[in-house]
């Protein structure tokens, strides 16, 4: 959680809260393991409610995990389809570009992110936008 006081809570949508989030993002330490999986599964576990439709938005550029298929299978279990084939949580994603001059390992993890997000968004009623 980037905002620990809102752990497992919805963040109020106010002008002040938006300004505070923008300020926090300016000084955010961007180090991560370059995998959106932990955030996606945590969001599903913390916010899944069979009485509500919820959307998750994933913003990223890399997936360093071992298996796209394993992630898809975990999300399928956490976010099951109803009798109409719909999930309660929709997953949307935006993939950021990696410069063509970046080292080869960044090119590979970028493609893996796109593959993962394309699968997750398609299976979970969302949209994947890949920026070039």
Short mmCIF file of N, CA and C in Angstrom, two decimals, residues 24-125:
data_model
loop_
_atom_site.label_atom_id
_atom_site.label_comp_id
_atom_site.label_asym_id
_atom_site.label_seq_id
_atom_site.Cartn_x
_atom_site.Cartn_y
_atom_site.Cartn_z
N UNK A 24 2.63 12.87 -2.98
CA UNK A 24 3.29 11.64 -2.55
C UNK A 24 3.95 10.92 -3.72
N UNK A 25 3.30 10.92 -4.87
CA UNK A 25 3.87 10.25 -6.04
C UNK A 25 5.17 10.92 -6.49
N UNK A 26 5.30 12.22 -6.28
CA UNK A 26 6.52 12.93 -6.69
C UNK A 26 7.74 12.44 -5.92
N UNK A 27 7.56 11.97 -4.70
CA UNK A 27 8.70 11.52 -3.89
C UNK A 27 8.68 10.01 -3.64
N UNK A 28 7.86 9.30 -4.36
CA UNK A 28 7.71 7.86 -4.17
C UNK A 28 8.98 7.15 -4.61
N UNK A 29 9.44 6.23 -3.77
CA UNK A 29 10.59 5.39 -4.11
C UNK A 29 10.09 4.30 -5.05
N UNK A 30 10.53 4.35 -6.28
CA UNK A 30 9.97 3.48 -7.31
C UNK A 30 10.57 2.08 -7.35
N UNK A 31 11.46 1.73 -6.42
CA UNK A 31 12.02 0.39 -6.44
C UNK A 31 10.92 -0.64 -6.18
N UNK A 32 10.91 -1.68 -6.97
CA UNK A 32 10.00 -2.80 -6.76
C UNK A 32 10.62 -4.04 -7.38
N UNK A 33 9.95 -5.16 -7.22
CA UNK A 33 10.44 -6.38 -7.85
C UNK A 33 9.93 -6.49 -9.28
N UNK A 34 9.37 -5.43 -9.80
CA UNK A 34 8.88 -5.35 -11.18
C UNK A 34 7.85 -6.42 -11.51
N UNK A 35 6.93 -6.60 -10.58
CA UNK A 35 5.85 -7.54 -10.81
C UNK A 35 4.56 -6.95 -10.23
N UNK A 36 3.51 -6.87 -11.04
CA UNK A 36 2.24 -6.34 -10.54
C UNK A 36 1.40 -7.38 -9.80
N UNK A 37 1.87 -8.61 -9.76
CA UNK A 37 1.07 -9.73 -9.27
C UNK A 37 0.66 -9.55 -7.81
N UNK A 38 1.59 -9.17 -6.95
CA UNK A 38 1.27 -9.03 -5.53
C UNK A 38 0.20 -7.97 -5.31
N UNK A 39 0.29 -6.87 -6.04
CA UNK A 39 -0.71 -5.81 -5.90
C UNK A 39 -2.08 -6.24 -6.40
N UNK A 40 -2.11 -6.96 -7.51
CA UNK A 40 -3.39 -7.43 -8.07
C UNK A 40 -4.05 -8.41 -7.10
N UNK A 41 -3.30 -9.39 -6.63
CA UNK A 41 -3.90 -10.39 -5.74
C UNK A 41 -4.31 -9.77 -4.41
N UNK A 42 -3.51 -8.83 -3.89
CA UNK A 42 -3.87 -8.15 -2.63
C UNK A 42 -5.15 -7.34 -2.83
N UNK A 43 -5.27 -6.63 -3.93
CA UNK A 43 -6.46 -5.82 -4.19
C UNK A 43 -7.70 -6.71 -4.30
N UNK A 44 -7.58 -7.84 -4.97
CA UNK A 44 -8.73 -8.75 -5.09
C UNK A 44 -9.10 -9.28 -3.71
N UNK A 45 -8.12 -9.74 -2.94
CA UNK A 45 -8.41 -10.29 -1.61
C UNK A 45 -9.01 -9.24 -0.67
N UNK A 46 -8.48 -8.01 -0.73
CA UNK A 46 -8.93 -6.98 0.21
C UNK A 46 -10.26 -6.34 -0.17
N UNK A 47 -10.57 -6.28 -1.47
CA UNK A 47 -11.74 -5.52 -1.88
C UNK A 47 -12.84 -6.34 -2.55
N UNK A 48 -12.62 -7.63 -2.75
CA UNK A 48 -13.66 -8.46 -3.37
C UNK A 48 -14.92 -8.41 -2.51
N UNK A 49 -16.03 -8.16 -3.14
CA UNK A 49 -17.32 -8.13 -2.45
C UNK A 49 -18.34 -8.69 -3.44
N UNK A 50 -18.94 -9.83 -3.14
CA UNK A 50 -19.87 -10.43 -4.09
C UNK A 50 -21.09 -9.56 -4.41
N UNK A 51 -21.32 -8.52 -3.62
CA UNK A 51 -22.45 -7.63 -3.85
C UNK A 51 -22.10 -6.42 -4.71
N UNK A 52 -20.80 -6.26 -5.05
CA UNK A 52 -20.36 -5.07 -5.78
C UNK A 52 -19.55 -5.44 -7.01
N UNK A 53 -19.58 -4.55 -8.00
CA UNK A 53 -18.68 -4.64 -9.14
C UNK A 53 -17.56 -3.63 -8.89
N UNK A 54 -16.33 -4.08 -9.02
CA UNK A 54 -15.16 -3.27 -8.71
C UNK A 54 -14.20 -3.35 -9.89
N UNK A 55 -13.44 -2.29 -10.12
CA UNK A 55 -12.40 -2.29 -11.14
C UNK A 55 -11.05 -2.06 -10.49
N UNK A 56 -10.05 -2.78 -11.00
CA UNK A 56 -8.66 -2.60 -10.60
C UNK A 56 -7.94 -2.04 -11.82
N UNK A 57 -7.09 -1.05 -11.60
CA UNK A 57 -6.30 -0.45 -12.67
C UNK A 57 -4.83 -0.71 -12.38
N UNK A 58 -4.17 -1.39 -13.29
CA UNK A 58 -2.76 -1.73 -13.15
C UNK A 58 -1.96 -0.85 -14.11
N UNK A 59 -0.98 -0.15 -13.57
CA UNK A 59 -0.12 0.70 -14.38
C UNK A 59 1.29 0.14 -14.26
N UNK A 60 1.93 -0.17 -15.37
CA UNK A 60 3.27 -0.73 -15.25
C UNK A 60 3.98 -0.92 -16.56
N UNK A 61 5.15 -1.55 -16.46
CA UNK A 61 5.95 -1.78 -17.65
C UNK A 61 6.73 -3.09 -17.62
N UNK A 62 6.72 -3.80 -16.50
CA UNK A 62 7.51 -5.03 -16.43
C UNK A 62 6.78 -6.13 -15.67
N UNK A 63 7.05 -7.36 -16.08
CA UNK A 63 6.65 -8.53 -15.31
C UNK A 63 7.84 -9.47 -15.26
N UNK A 64 8.40 -9.64 -14.07
CA UNK A 64 9.58 -10.48 -13.91
C UNK A 64 9.25 -11.85 -13.34
N UNK A 65 7.97 -12.12 -13.13
CA UNK A 65 7.58 -13.41 -12.56
C UNK A 65 7.91 -14.57 -13.47
N UNK A 66 7.76 -15.76 -12.95
CA UNK A 66 8.13 -16.96 -13.69
C UNK A 66 7.11 -17.39 -14.73
N UNK A 67 5.80 -17.23 -14.41
CA UNK A 67 4.79 -17.82 -15.28
C UNK A 67 3.54 -16.96 -15.39
N UNK A 68 3.22 -16.56 -16.61
CA UNK A 68 1.97 -15.85 -16.87
C UNK A 68 0.80 -16.77 -16.55
N UNK A 69 0.88 -18.01 -16.97
CA UNK A 69 -0.21 -18.97 -16.76
C UNK A 69 -0.52 -19.16 -15.27
N UNK A 70 0.51 -19.26 -14.44
CA UNK A 70 0.28 -19.41 -13.00
C UNK A 70 -0.46 -18.22 -12.42
N UNK A 71 -0.09 -17.01 -12.85
CA UNK A 71 -0.77 -15.80 -12.36
C UNK A 71 -2.23 -15.81 -12.80
N UNK A 72 -2.47 -16.13 -14.05
CA UNK A 72 -3.84 -16.18 -14.57
C UNK A 72 -4.67 -17.18 -13.78
N UNK A 73 -4.10 -18.33 -13.46
CA UNK A 73 -4.81 -19.35 -12.69
C UNK A 73 -5.15 -18.87 -11.28
N UNK A 74 -4.22 -18.18 -10.63
CA UNK A 74 -4.48 -17.65 -9.29
C UNK A 74 -5.60 -16.62 -9.34
N UNK A 75 -5.54 -15.71 -10.30
CA UNK A 75 -6.58 -14.68 -10.41
C UNK A 75 -7.93 -15.32 -10.74
N UNK A 76 -7.94 -16.36 -11.57
CA UNK A 76 -9.19 -17.08 -11.86
C UNK A 76 -9.83 -17.62 -10.58
N UNK A 77 -9.00 -18.13 -9.68
CA UNK A 77 -9.53 -18.67 -8.41
C UNK A 77 -10.02 -17.56 -7.48
N UNK A 78 -9.30 -16.45 -7.45
CA UNK A 78 -9.66 -15.34 -6.55
C UNK A 78 -10.85 -14.53 -7.07
N UNK A 79 -11.04 -14.50 -8.37
CA UNK A 79 -12.07 -13.67 -9.00
C UNK A 79 -12.91 -14.55 -9.94
N UNK A 80 -13.71 -15.44 -9.36
CA UNK A 80 -14.44 -16.41 -10.20
C UNK A 80 -15.52 -15.76 -11.06
N UNK A 81 -15.81 -16.43 -12.15
CA UNK A 81 -16.89 -15.98 -13.04
C UNK A 81 -18.24 -16.43 -12.49
N UNK A 82 -19.27 -15.63 -12.72
CA UNK A 82 -20.62 -16.00 -12.31
C UNK A 82 -21.26 -16.87 -13.39
N UNK A 83 -22.55 -17.14 -13.24
CA UNK A 83 -23.26 -18.00 -14.20
C UNK A 83 -23.28 -17.42 -15.60
N UNK A 84 -23.12 -16.09 -15.71
CA UNK A 84 -23.11 -15.42 -17.01
C UNK A 84 -21.70 -15.24 -17.58
N UNK A 85 -20.71 -15.79 -16.88
CA UNK A 85 -19.33 -15.67 -17.36
C UNK A 85 -18.67 -14.35 -17.03
N UNK A 86 -19.24 -13.59 -16.10
CA UNK A 86 -18.70 -12.28 -15.71
C UNK A 86 -18.00 -12.39 -14.35
N UNK A 87 -16.96 -11.58 -14.17
CA UNK A 87 -16.28 -11.52 -12.87
C UNK A 87 -16.77 -10.31 -12.10
N UNK A 88 -16.67 -10.36 -10.77
CA UNK A 88 -17.07 -9.22 -9.94
C UNK A 88 -16.05 -8.10 -10.01
N UNK A 89 -14.79 -8.47 -10.21
CA UNK A 89 -13.74 -7.46 -10.31
C UNK A 89 -13.22 -7.44 -11.73
N UNK A 90 -13.30 -6.26 -12.35
CA UNK A 90 -12.73 -6.09 -13.68
C UNK A 90 -11.29 -5.61 -13.53
N UNK A 91 -10.42 -6.10 -14.38
CA UNK A 91 -9.02 -5.71 -14.33
C UNK A 91 -8.68 -4.96 -15.61
N UNK A 92 -8.22 -3.73 -15.46
CA UNK A 92 -7.78 -2.89 -16.58
C UNK A 92 -6.29 -2.64 -16.40
N UNK A 93 -5.60 -2.34 -17.50
CA UNK A 93 -4.16 -2.09 -17.39
C UNK A 93 -3.68 -1.08 -18.43
N UNK A 94 -2.64 -0.35 -18.03
CA UNK A 94 -1.94 0.55 -18.93
C UNK A 94 -0.48 0.12 -18.90
N UNK A 95 0.06 -0.18 -20.09
CA UNK A 95 1.46 -0.56 -20.20
C UNK A 95 2.27 0.61 -20.71
N UNK A 96 3.30 0.98 -19.96
CA UNK A 96 4.15 2.09 -20.35
C UNK A 96 5.26 1.60 -21.26
N UNK A 97 5.72 2.47 -22.15
CA UNK A 97 6.77 2.06 -23.08
C UNK A 97 8.13 1.91 -22.41
N UNK A 98 8.91 1.01 -22.95
CA UNK A 98 10.31 0.86 -22.58
C UNK A 98 11.10 1.27 -23.83
N UNK A 99 12.02 2.21 -23.71
CA UNK A 99 12.74 2.66 -24.90
C UNK A 99 13.42 1.50 -25.64
N UNK A 100 13.41 1.56 -26.95
CA UNK A 100 14.02 0.51 -27.78
C UNK A 100 15.51 0.40 -27.50
N UNK A 101 16.10 1.45 -26.94
CA UNK A 101 17.53 1.42 -26.64
C UNK A 101 17.83 0.79 -25.28
N UNK A 102 16.79 0.43 -24.52
CA UNK A 102 16.99 -0.18 -23.21
C UNK A 102 17.63 -1.57 -23.37
N UNK A 103 18.32 -2.04 -22.33
CA UNK A 103 18.93 -3.37 -22.40
C UNK A 103 17.89 -4.46 -22.74
N UNK A 104 18.36 -5.54 -23.32
CA UNK A 104 17.48 -6.62 -23.79
C UNK A 104 16.58 -7.18 -22.69
N UNK A 105 17.10 -7.32 -21.45
CA UNK A 105 16.26 -7.89 -20.39
C UNK A 105 15.04 -7.02 -20.10
N UNK A 106 15.14 -5.70 -20.30
CA UNK A 106 13.98 -4.83 -20.13
C UNK A 106 12.98 -5.05 -21.27
N UNK A 107 13.48 -5.33 -22.45
CA UNK A 107 12.59 -5.60 -23.59
C UNK A 107 11.77 -6.87 -23.32
N UNK A 108 12.41 -7.87 -22.75
CA UNK A 108 11.73 -9.14 -22.47
C UNK A 108 10.68 -8.97 -21.38
N UNK A 109 11.03 -8.29 -20.28
CA UNK A 109 10.07 -8.14 -19.18
C UNK A 109 8.91 -7.23 -19.59
N UNK A 110 9.17 -6.30 -20.50
CA UNK A 110 8.09 -5.44 -21.03
C UNK A 110 7.10 -6.29 -21.82
N UNK A 111 7.62 -7.16 -22.66
CA UNK A 111 6.74 -8.04 -23.45
C UNK A 111 5.97 -8.99 -22.55
N UNK A 112 6.61 -9.46 -21.50
CA UNK A 112 5.92 -10.35 -20.56
C UNK A 112 4.81 -9.61 -19.82
N UNK A 113 5.04 -8.33 -19.47
CA UNK A 113 3.99 -7.53 -18.84
C UNK A 113 2.81 -7.40 -19.79
N UNK A 114 3.08 -7.09 -21.05
CA UNK A 114 2.00 -6.95 -22.03
C UNK A 114 1.23 -8.25 -22.18
N UNK A 115 1.93 -9.37 -22.22
CA UNK A 115 1.26 -10.67 -22.34
C UNK A 115 0.37 -10.94 -21.12
N UNK A 116 0.91 -10.70 -19.94
CA UNK A 116 0.15 -10.93 -18.71
C UNK A 116 -1.08 -10.03 -18.65
N UNK A 117 -0.90 -8.76 -18.93
CA UNK A 117 -2.03 -7.83 -18.84
C UNK A 117 -3.07 -8.10 -19.91
N UNK A 118 -2.63 -8.48 -21.09
CA UNK A 118 -3.59 -8.82 -22.15
C UNK A 118 -4.46 -10.00 -21.71
N UNK A 119 -3.84 -11.01 -21.11
CA UNK A 119 -4.59 -12.18 -20.63
C UNK A 119 -5.52 -11.81 -19.48
N UNK A 120 -4.99 -11.11 -18.47
CA UNK A 120 -5.81 -10.78 -17.30
C UNK A 120 -6.97 -9.86 -17.64
N UNK A 121 -6.72 -8.86 -18.49
CA UNK A 121 -7.81 -7.94 -18.82
C UNK A 121 -8.88 -8.64 -19.66
N UNK A 122 -8.46 -9.47 -20.58
CA UNK A 122 -9.44 -10.19 -21.41
C UNK A 122 -10.29 -11.13 -20.57
N UNK A 123 -9.67 -11.86 -19.67
CA UNK A 123 -10.41 -12.84 -18.86
C UNK A 123 -11.24 -12.19 -17.75
N UNK A 124 -10.93 -10.93 -17.42
CA UNK A 124 -11.60 -10.28 -16.30
C UNK A 124 -12.35 -9.01 -16.71
N UNK A 125 -12.84 -8.99 -17.95
CA UNK A 125 -13.74 -7.94 -18.41
C UNK A 125 -13.14 -6.56 -18.50
#
